[in-house]
mmCIF file of C-alpha atoms and ligand atoms in Angstrom:
data_model
loop_
_atom_site.group_PDB
_atom_site.id
_atom_site.type_symbol
_atom_site.label_atom_id
_atom_site.label_comp_id
_atom_site.label_asym_id
_atom_site.label_seq_id
_atom_site.Cartn_x
_atom_site.Cartn_y
_atom_site.Cartn_z
ATOM 1 C CA UNK Z 118 126.739 130.114 211.165
ATOM 2 C CA UNK Z 119 123.111 129.384 210.344
ATOM 3 C CA UNK Z 120 124.085 128.663 206.751
ATOM 4 C CA UNK Z 121 126.834 126.302 207.956
ATOM 5 C CA UNK Z 122 124.364 124.416 210.155
ATOM 6 C CA UNK Z 123 121.912 124.073 207.270
ATOM 7 C CA UNK Z 124 124.685 122.775 204.990
ATOM 8 C CA UNK Z 125 125.803 120.315 207.652
ATOM 9 C CA UNK Z 126 122.313 118.983 208.193
ATOM 10 C CA UNK Z 127 121.829 118.643 204.423
ATOM 11 C CA UNK Z 128 125.116 116.763 204.209
ATOM 12 C CA UNK Z 129 124.164 114.441 207.067
ATOM 13 C CA UNK Z 130 120.785 113.803 205.483
ATOM 14 C CA UNK Z 131 122.453 112.951 202.208
ATOM 15 C CA UNK Z 132 124.838 110.591 203.913
ATOM 16 C CA UNK Z 133 122.230 108.675 205.860
ATOM 17 C CA UNK Z 134 120.432 105.804 204.233
ATOM 18 C CA UNK Z 135 117.095 106.663 205.728
ATOM 19 C CA UNK Z 136 114.219 107.744 203.563
ATOM 20 C CA UNK Z 137 114.515 105.307 200.665
ATOM 21 C CA UNK Z 138 111.603 103.064 201.218
ATOM 22 C CA UNK Z 139 109.677 100.810 198.921
ATOM 23 C CA UNK Z 140 106.333 102.474 198.248
ATOM 24 C CA UNK Z 141 104.198 99.459 199.161
ATOM 25 C CA UNK Z 142 101.018 100.328 197.346
ATOM 26 C CA UNK Z 143 102.122 102.751 194.673
ATOM 27 C CA UNK Z 144 102.200 101.956 190.995
ATOM 28 C CA UNK Z 145 105.275 101.583 188.797
ATOM 29 C CA UNK Z 146 105.443 105.322 188.152
ATOM 30 C CA UNK Z 147 105.471 106.025 191.916
ATOM 31 C CA UNK Z 148 108.286 103.546 192.376
ATOM 32 C CA UNK Z 149 110.329 105.100 189.586
ATOM 33 C CA UNK Z 150 109.787 108.549 191.044
ATOM 34 C CA UNK Z 151 110.866 107.333 194.507
ATOM 35 C CA UNK Z 152 114.062 105.834 193.096
ATOM 36 C CA UNK Z 153 114.787 108.852 190.892
ATOM 37 C CA UNK Z 154 114.370 111.182 193.865
ATOM 38 C CA UNK Z 155 116.643 109.044 196.019
ATOM 39 C CA UNK Z 156 119.530 108.767 193.532
ATOM 40 C CA UNK Z 157 121.497 111.830 194.748
ATOM 41 C CA UNK Z 158 121.401 110.608 198.370
ATOM 42 C CA UNK Z 159 122.261 107.036 197.407
ATOM 43 C CA UNK Z 160 125.289 108.086 195.367
ATOM 44 C CA UNK Z 161 126.437 110.572 198.036
ATOM 45 C CA UNK Z 162 126.279 107.872 200.704
ATOM 46 C CA UNK Z 163 127.926 105.276 198.435
ATOM 47 C CA UNK Z 164 130.765 107.693 197.681
ATOM 48 C CA UNK Z 165 131.238 108.328 201.393
ATOM 49 C CA UNK Z 166 131.369 104.575 202.045
ATOM 50 C CA UNK Z 167 134.025 104.099 199.398
ATOM 51 C CA UNK Z 168 136.042 107.063 200.731
ATOM 52 C CA UNK Z 169 136.147 105.076 203.961
ATOM 53 C CA UNK Z 170 137.140 101.952 202.032
ATOM 54 C CA UNK Z 171 140.007 103.805 200.365
ATOM 55 C CA UNK Z 172 141.212 104.834 203.814
ATOM 56 C CA UNK Z 173 141.042 101.234 205.034
ATOM 57 C CA UNK Z 174 143.208 100.209 202.095
ATOM 58 C CA UNK Z 175 145.910 102.806 202.726
ATOM 59 C CA UNK Z 176 149.291 101.108 203.020
ATOM 60 C CA UNK Z 177 148.259 97.992 201.074
ATOM 61 C CA UNK Z 178 149.562 97.149 197.635
ATOM 62 C CA UNK Z 179 147.904 94.882 195.066
ATOM 63 C CA UNK Z 180 144.959 94.228 197.362
ATOM 64 C CA UNK Z 181 141.280 94.650 196.482
ATOM 65 C CA UNK Z 182 138.409 94.526 199.000
ATOM 66 C CA UNK Z 183 136.250 91.442 198.538
ATOM 67 C CA UNK Z 184 134.054 91.162 201.655
ATOM 68 C CA UNK Z 185 133.667 92.151 205.282
ATOM 69 C CA UNK Z 186 133.361 89.185 207.580
ATOM 70 C CA UNK Z 187 133.751 88.666 211.331
ATOM 71 C CA UNK Z 188 134.512 92.336 211.740
ATOM 72 C CA UNK Z 189 137.454 92.265 209.346
ATOM 73 C CA UNK Z 190 138.122 93.320 205.775
ATOM 74 C CA UNK Z 191 138.975 90.395 203.499
ATOM 75 C CA UNK Z 192 141.026 91.470 200.491
ATOM 76 C CA UNK Z 193 142.183 89.571 197.418
ATOM 77 C CA UNK Z 194 145.101 89.817 195.021
ATOM 78 C CA UNK Z 195 144.920 90.594 191.290
ATOM 79 C CA UNK Z 196 144.429 86.982 190.107
ATOM 80 C CA UNK Z 197 141.281 86.406 192.136
ATOM 81 C CA UNK Z 198 138.020 86.471 190.163
ATOM 82 C CA UNK Z 199 136.579 89.449 192.058
ATOM 83 C CA UNK Z 200 139.626 91.724 191.760
ATOM 84 C CA UNK Z 201 138.087 93.964 189.082
ATOM 85 C CA UNK Z 202 134.890 94.874 190.898
ATOM 86 C CA UNK Z 203 136.331 97.456 193.303
ATOM 87 C CA UNK Z 204 138.107 99.415 190.536
ATOM 88 C CA UNK Z 205 134.903 99.049 188.508
ATOM 89 C CA UNK Z 206 132.822 100.551 191.314
ATOM 90 C CA UNK Z 207 135.272 103.444 191.523
ATOM 91 C CA UNK Z 208 134.684 104.020 187.785
ATOM 92 C CA UNK Z 209 130.917 103.924 188.452
ATOM 93 C CA UNK Z 210 131.354 106.659 191.065
ATOM 94 C CA UNK Z 211 133.374 108.626 188.529
ATOM 95 C CA UNK Z 212 130.648 108.111 185.930
ATOM 96 C CA UNK Z 213 128.075 109.600 188.295
ATOM 97 C CA UNK Z 214 130.162 112.470 189.633
ATOM 98 C CA UNK Z 215 132.758 113.142 186.919
ATOM 99 C CA UNK Z 216 134.938 114.196 189.829
ATOM 100 C CA UNK Z 217 138.765 113.994 189.624
ATOM 101 C CA UNK Z 218 138.698 112.355 193.069
ATOM 102 C CA UNK Z 219 137.070 109.194 191.700
ATOM 103 C CA UNK Z 220 138.995 109.204 188.460
ATOM 104 C CA UNK Z 221 142.281 109.244 190.369
ATOM 105 C CA UNK Z 222 141.175 106.395 192.657
ATOM 106 C CA UNK Z 223 139.855 104.351 189.734
ATOM 107 C CA UNK Z 224 143.050 104.844 187.725
ATOM 108 C CA UNK Z 225 145.141 103.790 190.725
ATOM 109 C CA UNK Z 226 143.270 100.539 191.424
ATOM 110 C CA UNK Z 227 142.844 99.701 187.752
ATOM 111 C CA UNK Z 228 146.598 100.036 187.194
ATOM 112 C CA UNK Z 229 147.163 97.367 189.854
ATOM 113 C CA UNK Z 230 145.410 94.884 187.580
ATOM 114 C CA UNK Z 231 147.586 95.415 184.526
ATOM 115 C CA UNK Z 232 149.750 92.494 185.659
ATOM 116 C CA UNK Z 233 146.928 90.030 184.831
ATOM 117 C CA UNK Z 234 146.613 91.094 181.195
ATOM 118 C CA UNK Z 235 148.050 87.731 180.024
ATOM 119 C CA UNK Z 236 146.533 85.608 182.807
ATOM 120 C CA UNK Z 237 144.822 82.460 181.581
ATOM 121 C CA UNK Z 238 144.533 80.506 184.846
ATOM 122 C CA UNK Z 239 140.723 80.739 184.858
ATOM 123 C CA UNK Z 240 137.906 82.116 182.742
ATOM 124 C CA UNK Z 241 137.411 85.164 184.961
ATOM 125 C CA UNK Z 242 139.692 87.561 183.091
ATOM 126 C CA UNK Z 243 136.544 89.114 181.604
ATOM 127 C CA UNK Z 244 135.258 90.059 185.061
ATOM 128 C CA UNK Z 245 138.713 91.165 186.178
ATOM 129 C CA UNK Z 246 139.600 93.335 183.191
ATOM 130 C CA UNK Z 247 136.330 94.427 181.634
ATOM 131 C CA UNK Z 248 134.868 95.787 184.899
ATOM 132 C CA UNK Z 249 138.073 97.736 185.558
ATOM 133 C CA UNK Z 250 139.869 98.590 182.287
ATOM 134 C CA UNK Z 251 136.665 98.270 180.245
ATOM 135 C CA UNK Z 252 134.795 100.901 182.247
ATOM 136 C CA UNK Z 253 137.910 103.059 182.377
ATOM 137 C CA UNK Z 254 138.300 102.950 178.607
ATOM 138 C CA UNK Z 255 134.653 103.834 178.077
ATOM 139 C CA UNK Z 256 134.735 106.755 180.494
ATOM 140 C CA UNK Z 257 138.225 108.203 180.177
ATOM 141 C CA UNK Z 258 140.185 106.395 177.436
ATOM 142 C CA UNK Z 259 143.517 106.371 179.300
ATOM 143 C CA UNK Z 260 146.639 105.405 177.370
ATOM 144 C CA UNK Z 261 147.264 101.680 177.176
ATOM 145 C CA UNK Z 262 143.837 100.479 178.362
ATOM 146 C CA UNK Z 263 142.803 99.238 174.929
ATOM 147 C CA UNK Z 264 145.960 97.126 174.604
ATOM 148 C CA UNK Z 265 145.470 95.586 178.055
ATOM 149 C CA UNK Z 266 141.938 94.550 177.098
ATOM 150 C CA UNK Z 267 143.057 93.062 173.779
ATOM 151 C CA UNK Z 268 145.717 91.038 175.621
ATOM 152 C CA UNK Z 269 143.090 89.879 178.115
ATOM 153 C CA UNK Z 270 140.841 88.700 175.287
ATOM 154 C CA UNK Z 271 143.710 86.689 173.772
ATOM 155 C CA UNK Z 272 144.442 85.164 177.203
ATOM 156 C CA UNK Z 273 140.802 84.135 177.638
ATOM 157 C CA UNK Z 274 140.825 82.451 174.220
ATOM 158 C CA UNK Z 275 143.648 80.185 175.401
ATOM 159 C CA UNK Z 276 140.986 78.393 177.430
ATOM 160 C CA UNK Z 277 138.843 77.657 174.369
ATOM 161 C CA UNK Z 278 138.332 73.938 173.697
ATOM 162 C CA UNK Z 279 137.659 73.698 169.940
ATOM 163 C CA UNK Z 280 136.035 70.253 169.936
ATOM 164 C CA UNK Z 281 133.647 71.434 172.589
ATOM 165 C CA UNK Z 282 133.094 74.899 171.156
ATOM 166 C CA UNK Z 283 133.320 76.325 174.673
ATOM 167 C CA UNK Z 284 135.709 78.078 177.031
ATOM 168 C CA UNK Z 285 136.816 75.889 179.922
ATOM 169 C CA UNK Z 286 135.946 77.676 183.154
ATOM 170 C CA UNK Z 287 138.266 76.146 185.731
ATOM 171 C CA UNK Z 288 141.088 73.634 185.878
ATOM 172 C CA UNK Z 289 139.249 71.492 188.426
ATOM 173 C CA UNK Z 290 136.695 68.747 187.609
ATOM 174 C CA UNK Z 291 137.321 67.364 184.090
ATOM 175 C CA UNK Z 292 136.292 70.115 181.742
ATOM 176 C CA UNK Z 293 133.811 72.305 183.588
ATOM 177 C CA UNK Z 294 131.799 75.098 182.078
ATOM 178 C CA UNK Z 295 129.781 77.254 184.451
ATOM 179 C CA UNK Z 296 126.901 79.545 183.627
ATOM 180 C CA UNK Z 297 128.894 82.482 185.079
ATOM 181 C CA UNK Z 298 131.211 82.188 182.056
ATOM 182 C CA UNK Z 299 128.645 83.993 179.893
ATOM 183 C CA UNK Z 300 129.768 87.196 181.600
ATOM 184 C CA UNK Z 301 133.298 86.918 180.242
ATOM 185 C CA UNK Z 302 132.111 87.002 176.628
ATOM 186 C CA UNK Z 303 131.600 90.760 176.757
ATOM 187 C CA UNK Z 304 135.383 91.219 176.714
ATOM 188 C CA UNK Z 305 135.644 89.062 173.586
ATOM 189 C CA UNK Z 306 132.820 90.870 171.776
ATOM 190 C CA UNK Z 307 134.384 94.231 172.580
ATOM 191 C CA UNK Z 308 137.841 93.039 171.465
ATOM 192 C CA UNK Z 309 136.591 91.692 168.128
ATOM 193 C CA UNK Z 310 135.004 95.060 167.345
ATOM 194 C CA UNK Z 311 138.015 97.057 168.468
ATOM 195 C CA UNK Z 312 140.622 95.707 166.130
ATOM 196 C CA UNK Z 313 141.146 92.363 167.818
ATOM 197 C CA UNK Z 314 141.094 89.060 165.983
ATOM 198 C CA UNK Z 315 137.850 87.879 164.382
ATOM 199 C CA UNK Z 316 138.141 84.582 166.260
ATOM 200 C CA UNK Z 317 137.401 86.472 169.510
ATOM 201 C CA UNK Z 318 133.794 86.957 168.365
ATOM 202 C CA UNK Z 319 133.617 83.463 166.830
ATOM 203 C CA UNK Z 320 134.607 81.951 170.165
ATOM 204 C CA UNK Z 321 132.136 84.102 172.099
ATOM 205 C CA UNK Z 322 129.289 83.127 169.761
ATOM 206 C CA UNK Z 323 130.195 79.461 169.853
ATOM 207 C CA UNK Z 324 130.306 79.511 173.656
ATOM 208 C CA UNK Z 325 126.963 81.301 173.850
ATOM 209 C CA UNK Z 326 125.352 78.921 171.341
ATOM 210 C CA UNK Z 327 126.565 75.842 173.223
ATOM 211 C CA UNK Z 328 125.500 77.311 176.563
ATOM 212 C CA UNK Z 329 122.089 78.112 175.133
ATOM 213 C CA UNK Z 330 121.713 74.555 173.885
ATOM 214 C CA UNK Z 331 123.150 72.649 176.852
ATOM 215 C CA UNK Z 332 123.015 74.640 180.091
ATOM 216 C CA UNK Z 333 119.282 75.160 180.537
ATOM 217 C CA UNK Z 334 116.599 72.855 181.890
ATOM 218 C CA UNK Z 335 113.130 72.552 180.378
ATOM 219 C CA UNK Z 336 111.818 75.034 182.971
ATOM 220 C CA UNK Z 337 114.436 77.560 181.671
ATOM 221 C CA UNK Z 338 116.552 77.590 184.822
ATOM 222 C CA UNK Z 339 120.311 77.227 184.331
ATOM 223 C CA UNK Z 340 122.669 74.600 185.712
ATOM 224 C CA UNK Z 341 125.624 75.984 187.581
ATOM 225 C CA UNK Z 342 128.326 73.488 186.507
ATOM 226 C CA UNK Z 343 128.248 71.227 183.459
ATOM 227 C CA UNK Z 344 131.291 68.973 183.147
ATOM 228 C CA UNK Z 345 132.208 67.807 179.640
ATOM 229 C CA UNK Z 346 134.424 65.305 177.913
ATOM 230 C CA UNK Z 347 136.460 67.745 175.787
ATOM 231 C CA UNK Z 348 137.062 65.140 173.073
ATOM 232 C CA UNK Z 349 133.530 63.912 172.514
ATOM 233 C CA UNK Z 350 131.469 66.741 173.958
ATOM 234 C CA UNK Z 351 129.602 64.182 176.053
ATOM 235 C CA UNK Z 352 128.434 65.494 179.413
ATOM 236 C CA UNK Z 353 130.116 63.785 182.372
ATOM 237 C CA UNK Z 354 127.774 65.328 184.902
ATOM 238 C CA UNK Z 355 125.904 68.287 186.336
ATOM 239 C CA UNK Z 356 127.066 69.651 189.678
ATOM 240 C CA UNK Z 357 125.445 71.841 192.307
ATOM 241 C CA UNK Z 358 128.515 74.062 192.748
ATOM 242 C CA UNK Z 359 127.373 77.066 194.730
ATOM 243 C CA UNK Z 360 123.712 76.051 194.475
ATOM 244 C CA UNK Z 361 121.528 73.902 196.721
ATOM 245 C CA UNK Z 362 121.419 70.979 194.294
ATOM 246 C CA UNK Z 363 122.627 69.998 190.828
ATOM 247 C CA UNK Z 364 119.036 70.296 189.622
ATOM 248 C CA UNK Z 365 118.213 73.528 191.365
ATOM 249 C CA UNK Z 366 118.238 77.219 190.435
ATOM 250 C CA UNK Z 367 121.166 78.822 192.275
ATOM 251 C CA UNK Z 368 120.146 82.465 192.373
ATOM 252 C CA UNK Z 369 123.332 84.208 191.250
ATOM 253 C CA UNK Z 370 123.833 81.683 188.473
ATOM 254 C CA UNK Z 371 120.376 82.542 187.124
ATOM 255 C CA UNK Z 372 121.311 86.239 187.232
ATOM 256 C CA UNK Z 373 124.598 85.587 185.381
ATOM 257 C CA UNK Z 374 122.736 83.713 182.633
ATOM 258 C CA UNK Z 375 120.116 86.438 182.292
ATOM 259 C CA UNK Z 376 122.744 89.169 182.160
ATOM 260 C CA UNK Z 377 125.008 87.201 179.793
ATOM 261 C CA UNK Z 378 122.356 86.493 177.165
ATOM 262 C CA UNK Z 379 120.973 90.038 177.369
ATOM 263 C CA UNK Z 380 124.495 91.353 176.765
ATOM 264 C CA UNK Z 381 125.055 88.900 173.879
ATOM 265 C CA UNK Z 382 121.811 90.068 172.268
ATOM 266 C CA UNK Z 383 122.996 93.677 172.568
ATOM 267 C CA UNK Z 384 126.274 92.725 170.905
ATOM 268 C CA UNK Z 385 124.900 90.509 168.107
ATOM 269 C CA UNK Z 386 121.125 91.126 167.735
ATOM 270 C CA UNK Z 387 120.731 87.368 167.332
ATOM 271 C CA UNK Z 388 117.082 86.609 168.153
ATOM 272 C CA UNK Z 389 117.909 83.329 169.902
ATOM 273 C CA UNK Z 390 119.901 85.220 172.521
ATOM 274 C CA UNK Z 391 116.996 87.577 173.162
ATOM 275 C CA UNK Z 392 114.668 84.589 173.380
ATOM 276 C CA UNK Z 393 116.954 82.941 175.933
ATOM 277 C CA UNK Z 394 117.221 86.141 178.004
ATOM 278 C CA UNK Z 395 113.439 86.522 177.993
ATOM 279 C CA UNK Z 396 112.956 82.894 179.061
ATOM 280 C CA UNK Z 397 115.448 83.381 181.899
ATOM 281 C CA UNK Z 398 113.764 86.603 182.973
ATOM 282 C CA UNK Z 399 110.313 85.009 182.921
ATOM 283 C CA UNK Z 400 111.531 82.086 185.011
ATOM 284 C CA UNK Z 401 112.846 84.548 187.618
ATOM 285 C CA UNK Z 402 110.289 87.340 187.770
ATOM 286 C CA UNK Z 403 107.402 84.856 187.949
ATOM 287 C CA UNK Z 404 109.072 82.404 190.323
ATOM 288 C CA UNK Z 405 106.790 81.460 193.213
ATOM 289 C CA UNK Z 406 109.718 81.878 195.631
ATOM 290 C CA UNK Z 407 110.752 85.359 194.509
ATOM 291 C CA UNK Z 408 109.793 87.474 197.542
ATOM 292 C CA UNK Z 409 107.502 90.472 197.196
ATOM 293 C CA UNK Z 410 110.479 92.827 197.631
ATOM 294 C CA UNK Z 411 112.169 91.057 194.660
ATOM 295 C CA UNK Z 412 115.475 90.197 196.389
ATOM 296 C CA UNK Z 413 115.937 86.448 195.784
ATOM 297 C CA UNK Z 414 116.827 83.814 198.304
ATOM 298 C CA UNK Z 415 120.361 82.523 197.631
ATOM 299 C CA UNK Z 416 118.761 79.570 195.803
ATOM 300 C CA UNK Z 417 115.188 79.748 194.475
ATOM 301 C CA UNK Z 418 114.581 76.247 195.852
ATOM 302 C CA UNK Z 419 116.529 76.492 199.127
ATOM 303 C CA UNK Z 420 115.062 73.996 201.578
ATOM 304 C CA UNK Z 421 114.541 76.498 204.392
ATOM 305 C CA UNK Z 422 112.627 79.202 202.522
ATOM 306 C CA UNK Z 423 111.384 81.611 203.965
ATOM 307 C CA UNK Z 424 114.201 81.465 206.538
ATOM 308 C CA UNK Z 425 116.911 81.020 203.873
ATOM 309 C CA UNK Z 426 119.360 83.939 203.457
ATOM 310 C CA UNK Z 427 118.719 86.380 200.649
ATOM 311 C CA UNK Z 428 121.453 87.245 198.167
ATOM 312 C CA UNK Z 429 121.812 90.964 197.470
ATOM 313 C CA UNK Z 430 124.343 90.194 194.727
ATOM 314 C CA UNK Z 431 121.862 88.055 192.789
ATOM 315 C CA UNK Z 432 119.329 90.895 193.057
ATOM 316 C CA UNK Z 433 121.794 93.572 191.924
ATOM 317 C CA UNK Z 434 122.987 91.598 188.876
ATOM 318 C CA UNK Z 435 119.391 90.727 187.968
ATOM 319 C CA UNK Z 436 118.233 94.349 188.319
ATOM 320 C CA UNK Z 437 120.995 95.627 186.062
ATOM 321 C CA UNK Z 438 120.258 92.925 183.486
ATOM 322 C CA UNK Z 439 116.482 93.454 183.585
ATOM 323 C CA UNK Z 440 116.906 97.176 182.963
ATOM 324 C CA UNK Z 441 118.887 96.448 179.818
ATOM 325 C CA UNK Z 442 116.496 93.685 178.746
ATOM 326 C CA UNK Z 443 113.557 96.077 179.186
ATOM 327 C CA UNK Z 444 114.999 98.107 176.303
ATOM 328 C CA UNK Z 445 114.940 95.064 173.969
ATOM 329 C CA UNK Z 446 111.832 93.124 175.030
ATOM 330 C CA UNK Z 447 108.337 93.954 173.854
ATOM 331 C CA UNK Z 448 105.498 95.257 176.030
ATOM 332 C CA UNK Z 449 104.038 94.122 178.355
ATOM 333 C CA UNK Z 450 107.138 92.121 179.354
ATOM 334 C CA UNK Z 451 109.428 95.127 179.022
ATOM 335 C CA UNK Z 452 107.309 96.992 181.566
ATOM 336 C CA UNK Z 453 107.344 94.066 183.973
ATOM 337 C CA UNK Z 454 111.130 93.687 183.715
ATOM 338 C CA UNK Z 455 111.742 97.388 184.278
ATOM 339 C CA UNK Z 456 109.389 97.535 187.243
ATOM 340 C CA UNK Z 457 110.921 94.418 188.812
ATOM 341 C CA UNK Z 458 114.373 95.984 188.476
ATOM 342 C CA UNK Z 459 113.150 99.217 190.041
ATOM 343 C CA UNK Z 460 111.589 97.288 192.938
ATOM 344 C CA UNK Z 461 114.887 95.456 193.432
ATOM 345 C CA UNK Z 462 116.902 98.673 193.417
ATOM 346 C CA UNK Z 463 114.467 100.287 195.853
ATOM 347 C CA UNK Z 464 114.700 97.323 198.206
ATOM 348 C CA UNK Z 465 118.488 97.266 197.973
ATOM 349 C CA UNK Z 466 118.502 101.018 198.655
ATOM 350 C CA UNK Z 467 116.395 100.663 201.797
ATOM 351 C CA UNK Z 468 117.884 100.308 205.292
ATOM 352 C CA UNK Z 469 117.212 96.563 205.056
ATOM 353 C CA UNK Z 470 120.073 96.169 202.558
ATOM 354 C CA UNK Z 471 122.028 99.423 202.283
ATOM 355 C CA UNK Z 472 124.346 99.965 205.205
ATOM 356 C CA UNK Z 473 124.579 103.218 207.159
ATOM 357 C CA UNK Z 474 127.662 105.240 206.268
ATOM 358 C CA UNK Z 475 130.660 104.020 208.270
ATOM 359 C CA UNK Z 476 129.177 100.574 208.966
ATOM 360 C CA UNK Z 477 129.487 97.294 207.032
ATOM 361 C CA UNK Z 478 133.250 97.625 206.582
ATOM 362 C CA UNK Z 479 132.480 100.465 204.134
ATOM 363 C CA UNK Z 480 130.818 98.177 201.613
ATOM 364 C CA UNK Z 481 127.571 99.641 200.293
ATOM 365 C CA UNK Z 482 125.233 96.654 200.479
ATOM 366 C CA UNK Z 483 124.711 94.072 203.197
ATOM 367 C CA UNK Z 484 123.395 90.516 202.904
ATOM 368 C CA UNK Z 485 125.187 88.803 200.054
ATOM 369 C CA UNK Z 486 125.780 85.081 199.780
ATOM 370 C CA UNK Z 487 128.938 83.834 198.074
ATOM 371 C CA UNK Z 488 129.034 80.073 198.556
ATOM 372 C CA UNK Z 489 126.574 78.785 201.120
ATOM 373 C CA UNK Z 490 127.152 75.032 200.596
ATOM 374 C CA UNK Z 491 130.864 75.697 201.195
ATOM 375 C CA UNK Z 492 129.923 77.652 204.335
ATOM 376 C CA UNK Z 493 131.738 80.603 202.843
ATOM 377 C CA UNK Z 494 130.477 84.187 202.572
ATOM 378 C CA UNK Z 495 127.030 83.686 204.044
ATOM 379 C CA UNK Z 496 125.126 86.910 204.707
ATOM 380 C CA UNK Z 497 128.045 89.259 204.137
ATOM 381 C CA UNK Z 498 128.765 92.344 202.032
ATOM 382 C CA UNK Z 499 130.378 91.437 198.695
ATOM 383 C CA UNK Z 500 132.271 93.636 196.240
ATOM 384 C CA UNK Z 501 130.303 92.358 193.238
ATOM 385 C CA UNK Z 502 126.962 93.159 194.894
ATOM 386 C CA UNK Z 503 128.137 96.780 195.180
ATOM 387 C CA UNK Z 504 129.443 96.810 191.600
ATOM 388 C CA UNK Z 505 126.210 95.649 189.953
ATOM 389 C CA UNK Z 506 124.089 97.758 192.313
ATOM 390 C CA UNK Z 507 125.923 100.909 191.189
ATOM 391 C CA UNK Z 508 125.749 99.759 187.549
ATOM 392 C CA UNK Z 509 122.007 99.154 187.901
ATOM 393 C CA UNK Z 510 121.486 102.598 189.421
ATOM 394 C CA UNK Z 511 123.440 104.205 186.570
ATOM 395 C CA UNK Z 512 121.407 102.278 184.012
ATOM 396 C CA UNK Z 513 118.214 103.426 185.725
ATOM 397 C CA UNK Z 514 119.492 107.007 185.784
ATOM 398 C CA UNK Z 515 120.149 106.914 182.029
ATOM 399 C CA UNK Z 516 116.845 105.212 181.244
ATOM 400 C CA UNK Z 517 114.792 107.598 183.311
ATOM 401 C CA UNK Z 518 116.558 110.572 181.731
ATOM 402 C CA UNK Z 519 115.994 108.961 178.300
ATOM 403 C CA UNK Z 520 119.736 109.047 177.649
ATOM 404 C CA UNK Z 521 121.359 106.501 175.326
ATOM 405 C CA UNK Z 522 122.687 103.258 176.807
ATOM 406 C CA UNK Z 523 126.305 103.195 177.874
ATOM 407 C CA UNK Z 524 127.477 100.807 175.167
HETATM 408 N N1 LIG S 835 131.844 82.277 190.162
HETATM 409 C C1 LIG S 835 131.283 83.476 190.430
HETATM 410 C C2 LIG S 835 130.250 83.525 191.474
HETATM 411 O O1 LIG S 835 130.472 83.131 192.585
HETATM 412 O O2 LIG S 835 129.182 83.985 191.204
#
């Protein structure tokens, strides 16, 4: 009986989110130790949250959790840009636990996305397929995953505009390209190396080169939307999109750019991509409006700072990217990037951002911002915040154990 009570109290402790606090005055080594020590509890609680999410989804077909808002779960179908993040998070839980429970769940939700393997209605097929099938292939190599990814790469290339040298993001505006699109290039780089057509890599490099040349301001912040004339390449205009202004640094867009160029450097070793990633990182980690706890406001120049909402998703994407960039950059920047990422992951793991088990509609993180100017998804849990948070934690786990990177 006594042993049962001890086990129960250990289980409850592991499922609570208490006890992961930012060491306010410690040094970088103290912070790393705090995060390392907290990892088992964080993953146990995250797994318990997602067990609850799987229960919520029972009886649904082709639906993926996107957010929790007004006390209700909002789900999306396979063709929505965030559909791959939930299966991807299930693969992250499998990566940490290697448990058949998570493999089965990940296989189930990934299979629901096979129907989009030829989808070319937007540029998001990289998010949708590489987070789901891509992680699954890397971790378990199930039959047919490689072929789905190669089809997805071909579908994405249908959106390539040769005279522009870029992939068209959406079918709205005239010919918009958004900074987020850098994320979809990882699918193309993988496909070119895995027996796909050479043009997959050519298109990815052309898109990255054009983005590098045309999507950044002199201060190294990125525009969200640049709208082009596809025949002449002339820019019709810059648009605020999900940011506060066309000229301002929308937080998640900055994180996408940082992550995208870090990933492209990993894939190509082209020094200009590393240089761009470092410039993006320096803009962010030294920004006067980055709070001490390193979770950005939804826009670095939001008018109502310090009252403006924070965006946990921007922090999670940035943390994951900075951890990878810290392996490529030189000291002392590498140290600064790694410590900033650790501070972000500690903050996100604290009760201020990580929900108690059973709360928050079973999403892991609270306080994301999807599209504030559209009054949509303001201060809510978001599936992509959870995805990049788990990815960042796994990257930290590998780095601190001195294991090789996942790719
Ligand atoms: N378009 C993806 C995002 O909202 O960040």
